Amino acid sequence: MNSTDLSVLKSAVSWLKAGHPVAIATVVQTWGSAPRPVGSWLAIRHDGQVAGSVSGGCVEDDLISRVQSEILTRNTPEMVVYGVSQEEAARFGLPCGGTLRLLVEPKPQLAILEKLLVGISSHQVTKRIVNIASGKSTLEAGNRNDEFTYTDSEMSTTYGPRWRMVIIGAGQLSLYTADFALASDFEVIVIDPREEYAEGLNRNDVTFIKGMPDDVLLAIGVDPHTAVVALTHDPKLDDMALMEALKSPAFYVGALGSRKNTQKRKERLLDFDVSKEEVERLHGPVGLNIGALTPPEIAVSILAEVIAVKYGITVPKKI
C-alpha cells in the first residue's frame, strides 16, 4: 500500500469515528487513457472534504456533488460511470476518450476499516472483499501478488504494508539514500549505535533507532516488503546487520564496498553460519553501475537497484 492509499484509509477511519457520514469510491474499471489505475480510491465526507483521488481531479467535483445529494442517503453501493461518450469524456477532462467506472460505498464499515488499518500497520497483507448487493465487506489474508478483481457480485482489493527501507548507518550517504527512498514512497528506518551520529539525525520523516543493527533488525521484524542497506563501511556494524538480513525474507539486501571488499565480506559471512545461498542474495557493491561518484549519485544508484528488484527486474551480478 502506498502512502496515498494509507492516508485515505486513515482519513476514512478518523472521520467515521468522529461521526461523519463517509463514502468510499474505488476505481473498478477503466478504458482508454483514464488517469488513475483500478483499485485507486477516494474517501468523501458529507461536507465535501476528500482524501485520495480517482481521476487526478477530472471528475472529483461532480462525484462529490453526487455523493452529497444522492449516494450518502443509500445503503448499498452505487456504480458511477464517467466518460461514456467523447463529449462527456471531454467535459470531465478524461484524456483520449477515457472511461472510468467507480464503485461508491455509502456505508463503509468502521470496524472493518479499523481492522484493515491494524493489519497494514502490523505489516500484514490483507484482502477486503465487498459484497455488491449488500455493501457488507469482509477481510481475509492476502498475497502481494493478488490482483484487483471486480464482478457483478463482489469487489476484491488487496492491501499490504508500505514498502520499507532499513538503512544501517547514519552518515552522509545514508541521509541522501533516505531522501530518495522517501521520495519513492518507502518508509525509512535508520539504525546506528554510534554516539557521534545520534545528534545528526533529528528528522520527523525518518525513524532513527540507536542500537546494534542485528538486535534492532530482530526487534522490528524484517518482512518481504523490507529492503536492508548497510552503509556504515564498518564491517563490525555492517556484517552484524547482514547476518540477520540475509536470513530474513527481506526482498533486497545490499552493502557498500568495493568488489574486493564485497568478496571478503562474503567469505566472512560464510564463516558465521550464513549459508552459501543466503550469501548469494547480497547485492554488493550496492547499487546499479551507473558510474556514480558523489554521495547523491551513489544514493540514486542504490534506489534504482532496490526499485528494480522490488518490481522483479533482473539486475546483473557484480562479482
C-alpha positions as a LaTeX table, in Angstrom:
\begin{tabular}{lrrr}
\hline
Residue & $x$ (\AA) & $y$ (\AA) & $z$ (\AA) \\
\hline
Met1 & 0.00 & 0.00 & 0.00 \\
Asn2 & 1.40 & 3.40 & $-0.95$ \\
Ser3 & 1.30 & 6.41 & 1.34 \\
Thr4 & $-1.63$ & 7.97 & $-0.56$ \\
Asp5 & $-3.86$ & 4.91 & $-0.10$ \\
Leu6 & $-2.82$ & 4.66 & 3.54 \\
Ser7 & $-3.74$ & 8.33 & 4.01 \\
Val8 & $-7.19$ & 7.65 & 2.52 \\
Leu9 & $-7.74$ & 4.76 & 4.91 \\
Lys10 & $-6.60$ & 6.76 & 7.94 \\
Ser11 & $-8.83$ & 9.70 & 6.97 \\
Ala12 & $-11.88$ & 7.46 & 6.46 \\
Val13 & $-11.36$ & 5.80 & 9.85 \\
Ser14 & $-10.85$ & 9.13 & 11.58 \\
Trp15 & $-13.95$ & 10.70 & 10.01 \\
Leu16 & $-16.18$ & 7.71 & 10.75 \\
Lys17 & $-15.00$ & 7.58 & 14.37 \\
Ala18 & $-15.88$ & 11.27 & 14.69 \\
Gly19 & $-19.41$ & 10.54 & 13.48 \\
His20 & $-19.16$ & 11.95 & 9.95 \\
Pro21 & $-21.02$ & 10.19 & 7.13 \\
Val22 & $-18.39$ & 8.98 & 4.63 \\
Ala23 & $-18.50$ & 7.34 & 1.22 \\
Ile24 & $-15.60$ & 5.47 & $-0.38$ \\
Ala25 & $-15.22$ & 5.44 & $-4.18$ \\
Thr26 & $-12.98$ & 2.85 & $-5.85$ \\
Val27 & $-11.89$ & 2.72 & $-9.50$ \\
Val28 & $-13.10$ & $-0.69$ & $-10.71$ \\
Gln29 & $-12.59$ & $-0.39$ & $-14.46$ \\
Thr30 & $-11.01$ & 1.96 & $-16.98$ \\
Trp31 & $-10.92$ & 2.24 & $-20.77$ \\
Gly32 & $-8.67$ & 4.41 & $-22.87$ \\
Ser33 & $-6.30$ & 6.76 & $-21.09$ \\
Ala34 & $-8.09$ & 7.07 & $-17.75$ \\
Pro35 & $-5.68$ & 8.85 & $-15.39$ \\
Arg36 & $-5.90$ & 6.54 & $-12.33$ \\
Pro37 & $-5.44$ & 2.74 & $-12.19$ \\
Val38 & $-8.00$ & 0.26 & $-10.90$ \\
Gly39 & $-8.04$ & $-0.04$ & $-7.14$ \\
Ser40 & $-7.40$ & 3.68 & $-6.60$ \\
Trp41 & $-9.79$ & 5.06 & $-4.02$ \\
Leu42 & $-11.21$ & 8.27 & $-2.64$ \\
Ala43 & $-12.89$ & 8.97 & 0.71 \\
Ile44 & $-15.60$ & 11.64 & 0.58 \\
Arg45 & $-17.02$ & 13.23 & 3.73 \\
His46 & $-20.59$ & 14.54 & 3.86 \\
Asp47 & $-19.36$ & 18.15 & 3.92 \\
Gly48 & $-17.24$ & 17.75 & 0.78 \\
Gln49 & $-13.87$ & 17.04 & 2.39 \\
Val50 & $-11.93$ & 14.40 & 0.45 \\
Ala51 & $-8.84$ & 12.22 & 0.78 \\
Gly52 & $-7.24$ & 10.50 & $-2.18$ \\
Ser53 & $-8.07$ & 10.61 & $-5.88$ \\
Val54 & $-9.83$ & 8.52 & $-8.52$ \\
Ser55 & $-9.15$ & 10.66 & $-11.59$ \\
Gly56 & $-6.42$ & 13.14 & $-10.76$ \\
Gly57 & $-9.05$ & 15.86 & $-10.38$ \\
Cys58 & $-11.11$ & 15.30 & $-13.55$ \\
Val59 & $-14.36$ & 14.05 & $-12.02$ \\
Glu60 & $-13.96$ & 14.64 & $-8.29$ \\
Asp61 & $-16.12$ & 17.79 & $-8.11$ \\
Asp62 & $-19.04$ & 16.11 & $-9.85$ \\
Leu63 & $-18.61$ & 12.95 & $-7.76$ \\
Ile64 & $-18.60$ & 14.91 & $-4.50$ \\
Ser65 & $-21.85$ & 16.60 & $-5.53$ \\
Arg66 & $-23.48$ & 13.26 & $-6.35$ \\
Val67 & $-22.33$ & 11.72 & $-3.09$ \\
Gln68 & $-23.68$ & 14.63 & $-1.07$ \\
Ser69 & $-27.04$ & 14.87 & $-2.86$ \\
Glu70 & $-27.82$ & 11.20 & $-3.54$ \\
Ile71 & $-25.43$ & 8.42 & $-2.69$ \\
Leu72 & $-24.96$ & 9.05 & 1.05 \\
Thr73 & $-28.72$ & 8.54 & 1.53 \\
Arg74 & $-28.47$ & 4.96 & 0.23 \\
Asn75 & $-27.46$ & 1.76 & 1.98 \\
Thr76 & $-25.85$ & $-0.21$ & $-0.84$ \\
Pro77 & $-23.02$ & 0.52 & $-3.29$ \\
Glu78 & $-23.68$ & 2.62 & $-6.37$ \\
Met79 & $-21.92$ & 2.27 & $-9.73$ \\
Val80 & $-20.93$ & 5.64 & $-11.22$ \\
Val81 & $-19.63$ & 5.84 & $-14.80$ \\
Tyr82 & $-17.82$ & 8.80 & $-16.41$ \\
Gly83 & $-16.75$ & 9.26 & $-20.00$ \\
Val84 & $-19.20$ & 7.03 & $-21.82$ \\
Ser85 & $-19.24$ & 9.38 & $-24.82$ \\
Gln86 & $-16.48$ & 11.51 & $-26.36$ \\
Glu87 & $-18.46$ & 14.59 & $-25.32$ \\
Glu88 & $-18.70$ & 13.51 & $-21.70$ \\
Ala89 & $-15.05$ & 12.46 & $-21.64$ \\
Ala90 & $-14.14$ & 15.94 & $-22.89$ \\
Arg91 & $-16.45$ & 17.55 & $-20.34$ \\
Phe92 & $-14.76$ & 15.76 & $-17.44$ \\
Gly93 & $-11.24$ & 16.12 & $-18.82$ \\
Leu94 & $-10.65$ & 12.40 & $-19.33$ \\
Pro95 & $-7.81$ & 12.16 & $-21.89$ \\
Cys96 & $-8.24$ & 10.43 & $-25.23$ \\
Gly97 & $-11.86$ & 9.50 & $-24.60$ \\
Gly98 & $-11.04$ & 7.57 & $-21.41$ \\
Thr99 & $-13.86$ & 5.97 & $-19.42$ \\
Leu100 & $-14.00$ & 5.47 & $-15.68$ \\
Arg101 & $-16.24$ & 3.15 & $-13.61$ \\
Leu102 & $-16.38$ & 3.78 & $-9.88$ \\
Leu103 & $-17.98$ & 1.71 & $-7.14$ \\
Val104 & $-19.13$ & 4.08 & $-4.40$ \\
Glu105 & $-19.80$ & 2.62 & $-0.94$ \\
Pro106 & $-22.09$ & 4.95 & 1.06 \\
Lys107 & $-21.88$ & 2.98 & 4.30 \\
Pro108 & $-18.33$ & 1.59 & 4.74 \\
Gln109 & $-17.99$ & $-0.43$ & 7.94 \\
Leu110 & $-15.81$ & 1.31 & 10.51 \\
Ala111 & $-14.89$ & $-1.94$ & 12.29 \\
Ile112 & $-13.65$ & $-3.48$ & 9.02 \\
Leu113 & $-11.60$ & $-0.40$ & 8.09 \\
Glu114 & $-10.08$ & $-0.23$ & 11.59 \\
Lys115 & $-9.11$ & $-3.90$ & 11.39 \\
Leu116 & $-7.63$ & $-3.33$ & 7.93 \\
Leu117 & $-5.55$ & $-0.43$ & 9.26 \\
Val118 & $-4.28$ & $-2.54$ & 12.15 \\
Gly119 & $-3.28$ & $-5.31$ & 9.74 \\
Ile120 & $-1.38$ & $-2.92$ & 7.47 \\
Ser121 & 0.35 & $-1.34$ & 10.46 \\
Ser122 & 1.41 & $-4.84$ & 11.53 \\
His123 & 2.92 & $-5.44$ & 8.04 \\
Gln124 & 0.25 & $-7.95$ & 7.02 \\
Val125 & $-1.16$ & $-8.31$ & 3.51 \\
Thr126 & $-4.96$ & $-8.19$ & 3.75 \\
Lys127 & $-7.73$ & $-8.64$ & 1.20 \\
Arg128 & $-11.01$ & $-6.72$ & 1.53 \\
Ile129 & $-13.99$ & $-8.26$ & $-0.26$ \\
Val130 & $-17.10$ & $-6.11$ & $-0.76$ \\
Asn131 & $-20.46$ & $-7.71$ & $-1.49$ \\
Ile132 & $-22.01$ & $-5.54$ & $-4.21$ \\
Ala133 & $-25.61$ & $-6.37$ & $-3.32$ \\
Ser134 & $-25.40$ & $-5.71$ & 0.42 \\
Gly135 & $-22.43$ & $-3.38$ & 0.70 \\
Lys136 & $-21.01$ & $-5.50$ & 3.52 \\
Ser137 & $-17.31$ & $-6.30$ & 3.43 \\
Thr138 & $-15.08$ & $-9.00$ & 4.88 \\
Leu139 & $-11.34$ & $-9.36$ & 5.39 \\
Glu140 & $-9.05$ & $-12.31$ & 4.76 \\
Ala141 & $-5.34$ & $-12.95$ & 4.45 \\
Gly142 & $-4.00$ & $-11.77$ & 1.12 \\
Asn143 & $-0.94$ & $-12.16$ & $-1.03$ \\
Arg144 & 1.17 & $-9.35$ & $-2.50$ \\
Asn145 & 0.60 & $-10.91$ & $-5.94$ \\
Asp146 & $-3.20$ & $-10.85$ & $-5.66$ \\
Glu147 & $-4.75$ & $-8.70$ & $-8.36$ \\
Phe148 & $-7.70$ & $-6.35$ & $-8.03$ \\
Thr149 & $-10.90$ & $-8.06$ & $-9.19$ \\
Tyr150 & $-14.45$ & $-6.89$ & $-9.80$ \\
Thr151 & $-17.51$ & $-8.92$ & $-10.79$ \\
Asp152 & $-21.25$ & $-8.31$ & $-10.68$ \\
Ser153 & $-21.32$ & $-9.82$ & $-7.20$ \\
Glu154 & $-18.13$ & $-8.62$ & $-5.44$ \\
Met155 & $-15.07$ & $-6.39$ & $-5.46$ \\
Ser156 & $-11.78$ & $-7.69$ & $-4.08$ \\
Thr157 & $-8.88$ & $-5.39$ & $-3.23$ \\
Thr158 & $-5.62$ & $-6.43$ & $-1.60$ \\
Tyr159 & $-3.78$ & $-4.04$ & 0.67 \\
Gly160 & $-0.30$ & $-4.51$ & 2.02 \\
Pro161 & 2.08 & $-2.63$ & 4.25 \\
Arg162 & 4.16 & 0.20 & 2.84 \\
Trp163 & 7.48 & $-0.80$ & 1.35 \\
Arg164 & 10.17 & $-0.18$ & 3.94 \\
Met165 & 13.87 & 0.59 & 3.71 \\
Val166 & 16.15 & $-0.07$ & 6.68 \\
Ile167 & 19.47 & 1.76 & 6.39 \\
Ile168 & 22.41 & 0.74 & 8.56 \\
Gly169 & 24.46 & 3.82 & 9.38 \\
Ala170 & 23.57 & 7.50 & 9.67 \\
Gly171 & 26.32 & 9.10 & 7.60 \\
Gln172 & 26.01 & 11.46 & 4.66 \\
Leu173 & 25.34 & 8.74 & 2.09 \\
Ser174 & 22.64 & 7.29 & 4.33 \\
Leu175 & 20.85 & 10.64 & 4.51 \\
Tyr176 & 20.84 & 11.05 & 0.73 \\
Thr177 & 19.62 & 7.46 & 0.37 \\
Ala178 & 16.88 & 8.16 & 2.91 \\
Asp179 & 15.77 & 11.24 & 0.95 \\
Phe180 & 15.46 & 9.31 & $-2.31$ \\
Ala181 & 13.73 & 6.41 & $-0.55$ \\
Leu182 & 11.17 & 8.77 & 0.97 \\
Ala183 & 10.57 & 10.34 & $-2.44$ \\
Ser184 & 9.99 & 6.80 & $-3.78$ \\
Asp185 & 7.32 & 6.21 & $-1.07$ \\
Phe186 & 9.34 & 3.97 & 1.23 \\
Glu187 & 9.02 & 4.12 & 4.98 \\
Val188 & 12.60 & 4.71 & 6.18 \\
Ile189 & 14.32 & 3.43 & 9.33 \\
Val190 & 17.95 & 4.32 & 10.07 \\
Ile191 & 19.91 & 2.25 & 12.60 \\
Asp192 & 23.20 & 3.36 & 14.11 \\
Pro193 & 24.63 & 2.70 & 17.61 \\
Arg194 & 27.37 & 5.33 & 17.34 \\
Glu195 & 27.01 & 8.25 & 19.69 \\
Glu196 & 28.52 & 10.76 & 17.27 \\
Tyr197 & 25.69 & 10.15 & 14.77 \\
Ala198 & 22.82 & 10.27 & 17.22 \\
Glu199 & 22.60 & 14.07 & 17.21 \\
Gly200 & 22.77 & 14.48 & 13.45 \\
Leu201 & 19.58 & 12.67 & 12.54 \\
Asn202 & 16.78 & 14.71 & 14.05 \\
Arg203 & 14.05 & 14.35 & 11.41 \\
Asn204 & 10.32 & 13.70 & 11.59 \\
Asp205 & 10.19 & 11.80 & 8.30 \\
Val206 & 12.79 & 9.17 & 9.26 \\
Thr207 & 12.72 & 6.77 & 12.20 \\
Phe208 & 16.14 & 6.72 & 13.86 \\
Ile209 & 16.96 & 3.82 & 16.19 \\
Lys210 & 20.15 & 3.91 & 18.22 \\
Gly211 & 21.22 & 0.33 & 18.76 \\
Met212 & 23.19 & $-2.60$ & 17.43 \\
Pro213 & 21.90 & $-3.35$ & 13.91 \\
Asp214 & 21.41 & $-7.10$ & 14.36 \\
Asp215 & 19.42 & $-6.63$ & 17.56 \\
Val216 & 17.26 & $-3.89$ & 16.05 \\
Leu217 & 16.52 & $-5.91$ & 12.91 \\
Leu218 & 15.29 & $-8.78$ & 15.05 \\
Ala219 & 13.22 & $-6.39$ & 17.17 \\
Ile220 & 11.46 & $-4.58$ & 14.30 \\
Gly221 & 10.83 & $-7.72$ & 12.24 \\
Val222 & 12.02 & $-7.86$ & 8.63 \\
Asp223 & 9.34 & $-8.92$ & 6.15 \\
Pro224 & 9.18 & $-9.43$ & 2.34 \\
His225 & 8.38 & $-5.73$ & 1.89 \\
Thr226 & 11.64 & $-4.62$ & 3.52 \\
Ala227 & 14.96 & $-3.65$ & 1.94 \\
Val228 & 18.07 & $-3.62$ & 4.13 \\
Val229 & 21.01 & $-1.47$ & 3.00 \\
Ala230 & 24.26 & $-1.48$ & 5.01 \\
Leu231 & 26.17 & 1.78 & 4.51 \\
Thr232 & 28.45 & 2.31 & 7.51 \\
His233 & 31.56 & 0.94 & 5.73 \\
Asp234 & 32.39 & $-0.54$ & 9.15 \\
Pro235 & 32.48 & $-4.37$ & 8.97 \\
Lys236 & 31.71 & $-4.64$ & 12.68 \\
Leu237 & 28.33 & $-2.99$ & 12.10 \\
Asp238 & 27.52 & $-3.89$ & 8.52 \\
Asp239 & 28.35 & $-7.59$ & 8.89 \\
Met240 & 26.25 & $-7.90$ & 12.04 \\
Ala241 & 23.27 & $-6.47$ & 10.19 \\
Leu242 & 23.86 & $-8.60$ & 7.10 \\
Met243 & 24.00 & $-11.81$ & 9.14 \\
Glu244 & 20.39 & $-11.25$ & 10.16 \\
Ala245 & 19.15 & $-9.57$ & 6.98 \\
Leu246 & 20.35 & $-12.37$ & 4.67 \\
Lys247 & 18.48 & $-14.94$ & 6.76 \\
Ser248 & 15.31 & $-12.85$ & 6.71 \\
Pro249 & 12.63 & $-12.63$ & 4.00 \\
Ala250 & 13.81 & $-9.11$ & 3.02 \\
Phe251 & 13.29 & $-8.62$ & $-0.72$ \\
Tyr252 & 16.62 & $-6.78$ & $-1.03$ \\
Val253 & 19.86 & $-6.82$ & 0.96 \\
Gly254 & 22.81 & $-4.67$ & $-0.12$ \\
Ala255 & 26.07 & $-3.42$ & 1.32 \\
Leu256 & 28.53 & $-0.65$ & 0.49 \\
Gly257 & 32.05 & $-1.66$ & $-0.51$ \\
Ser258 & 34.37 & $-2.37$ & $-3.40$ \\
Arg259 & 34.28 & $-5.63$ & $-5.32$ \\
Lys260 & 37.33 & $-6.82$ & $-3.40$ \\
Asn261 & 35.81 & $-5.93$ & $-0.02$ \\
Thr262 & 32.50 & $-7.48$ & $-1.02$ \\
Gln263 & 34.23 & $-10.76$ & $-1.81$ \\
Lys264 & 35.99 & $-10.67$ & 1.57 \\
Arg265 & 32.68 & $-9.90$ & 3.28 \\
Lys266 & 31.01 & $-12.88$ & 1.64 \\
Glu267 & 33.83 & $-15.13$ & 2.83 \\
Arg268 & 33.45 & $-13.77$ & 6.38 \\
Leu269 & 29.70 & $-14.32$ & 6.34 \\
Leu270 & 30.19 & $-17.96$ & 5.33 \\
Asp271 & 32.28 & $-18.37$ & 8.49 \\
Phe272 & 29.39 & $-17.02$ & 10.59 \\
Asp273 & 26.78 & $-19.68$ & 9.84 \\
Val274 & 25.30 & $-17.89$ & 6.84 \\
Ser275 & 24.64 & $-20.36$ & 4.03 \\
Lys276 & 26.06 & $-20.00$ & 0.53 \\
Glu277 & 22.55 & $-19.48$ & $-0.84$ \\
Glu278 & 21.90 & $-16.73$ & 1.69 \\
Val279 & 25.24 & $-15.03$ & 0.97 \\
Glu280 & 24.48 & $-15.03$ & $-2.74$ \\
Arg281 & 21.42 & $-12.85$ & $-2.02$ \\
Leu282 & 23.76 & $-9.98$ & $-1.14$ \\
His283 & 23.86 & $-7.10$ & $-3.62$ \\
Gly284 & 27.37 & $-5.77$ & $-3.47$ \\
Pro285 & 28.84 & $-3.42$ & $-4.32$ \\
Val286 & 25.46 & $-1.86$ & $-3.56$ \\
Gly287 & 23.64 & $-0.02$ & $-6.36$ \\
Leu288 & 23.47 & $-0.19$ & $-10.13$ \\
Asn289 & 26.70 & 0.52 & $-12.00$ \\
Ile290 & 25.94 & 3.99 & $-13.42$ \\
Gly291 & 29.39 & 5.46 & $-12.78$ \\
Ala292 & 28.21 & 7.21 & $-9.63$ \\
Leu293 & 30.91 & 9.08 & $-7.69$ \\
Thr294 & 29.28 & 11.53 & $-5.26$ \\
Pro295 & 27.04 & 10.56 & $-2.32$ \\
Pro296 & 23.85 & 11.79 & $-4.08$ \\
Glu297 & 24.77 & 9.86 & $-7.24$ \\
Ile298 & 25.51 & 6.70 & $-5.25$ \\
Ala299 & 22.18 & 7.12 & $-3.46$ \\
Val300 & 20.43 & 7.30 & $-6.85$ \\
Ser301 & 22.16 & 4.09 & $-7.93$ \\
Ile302 & 21.09 & 2.36 & $-4.71$ \\
Leu303 & 17.43 & 3.33 & $-5.10$ \\
Ala304 & 17.49 & 2.34 & $-8.76$ \\
Glu305 & 18.69 & $-1.15$ & $-7.86$ \\
Val306 & 16.24 & $-1.52$ & $-4.96$ \\
Ile307 & 13.32 & $-0.46$ & $-7.16$ \\
Ala308 & 14.40 & $-2.83$ & $-9.94$ \\
Val309 & 14.47 & $-5.76$ & $-7.51$ \\
Lys310 & 11.15 & $-4.66$ & $-5.99$ \\
Tyr311 & 9.49 & $-4.99$ & $-9.40$ \\
Gly312 & 11.20 & $-8.25$ & $-10.30$ \\
Ile313 & 13.70 & $-6.82$ & $-12.78$ \\
Thr314 & 16.87 & $-8.87$ & $-13.03$ \\
Val315 & 19.98 & $-6.88$ & $-12.11$ \\
Pro316 & 23.46 & $-8.02$ & $-13.16$ \\
Lys317 & 25.76 & $-9.70$ & $-10.68$ \\
Lys318 & 28.83 & $-7.64$ & $-9.84$ \\
Ile319 & 31.19 & $-10.37$ & $-8.63$ \\
\hline
\end{tabular}
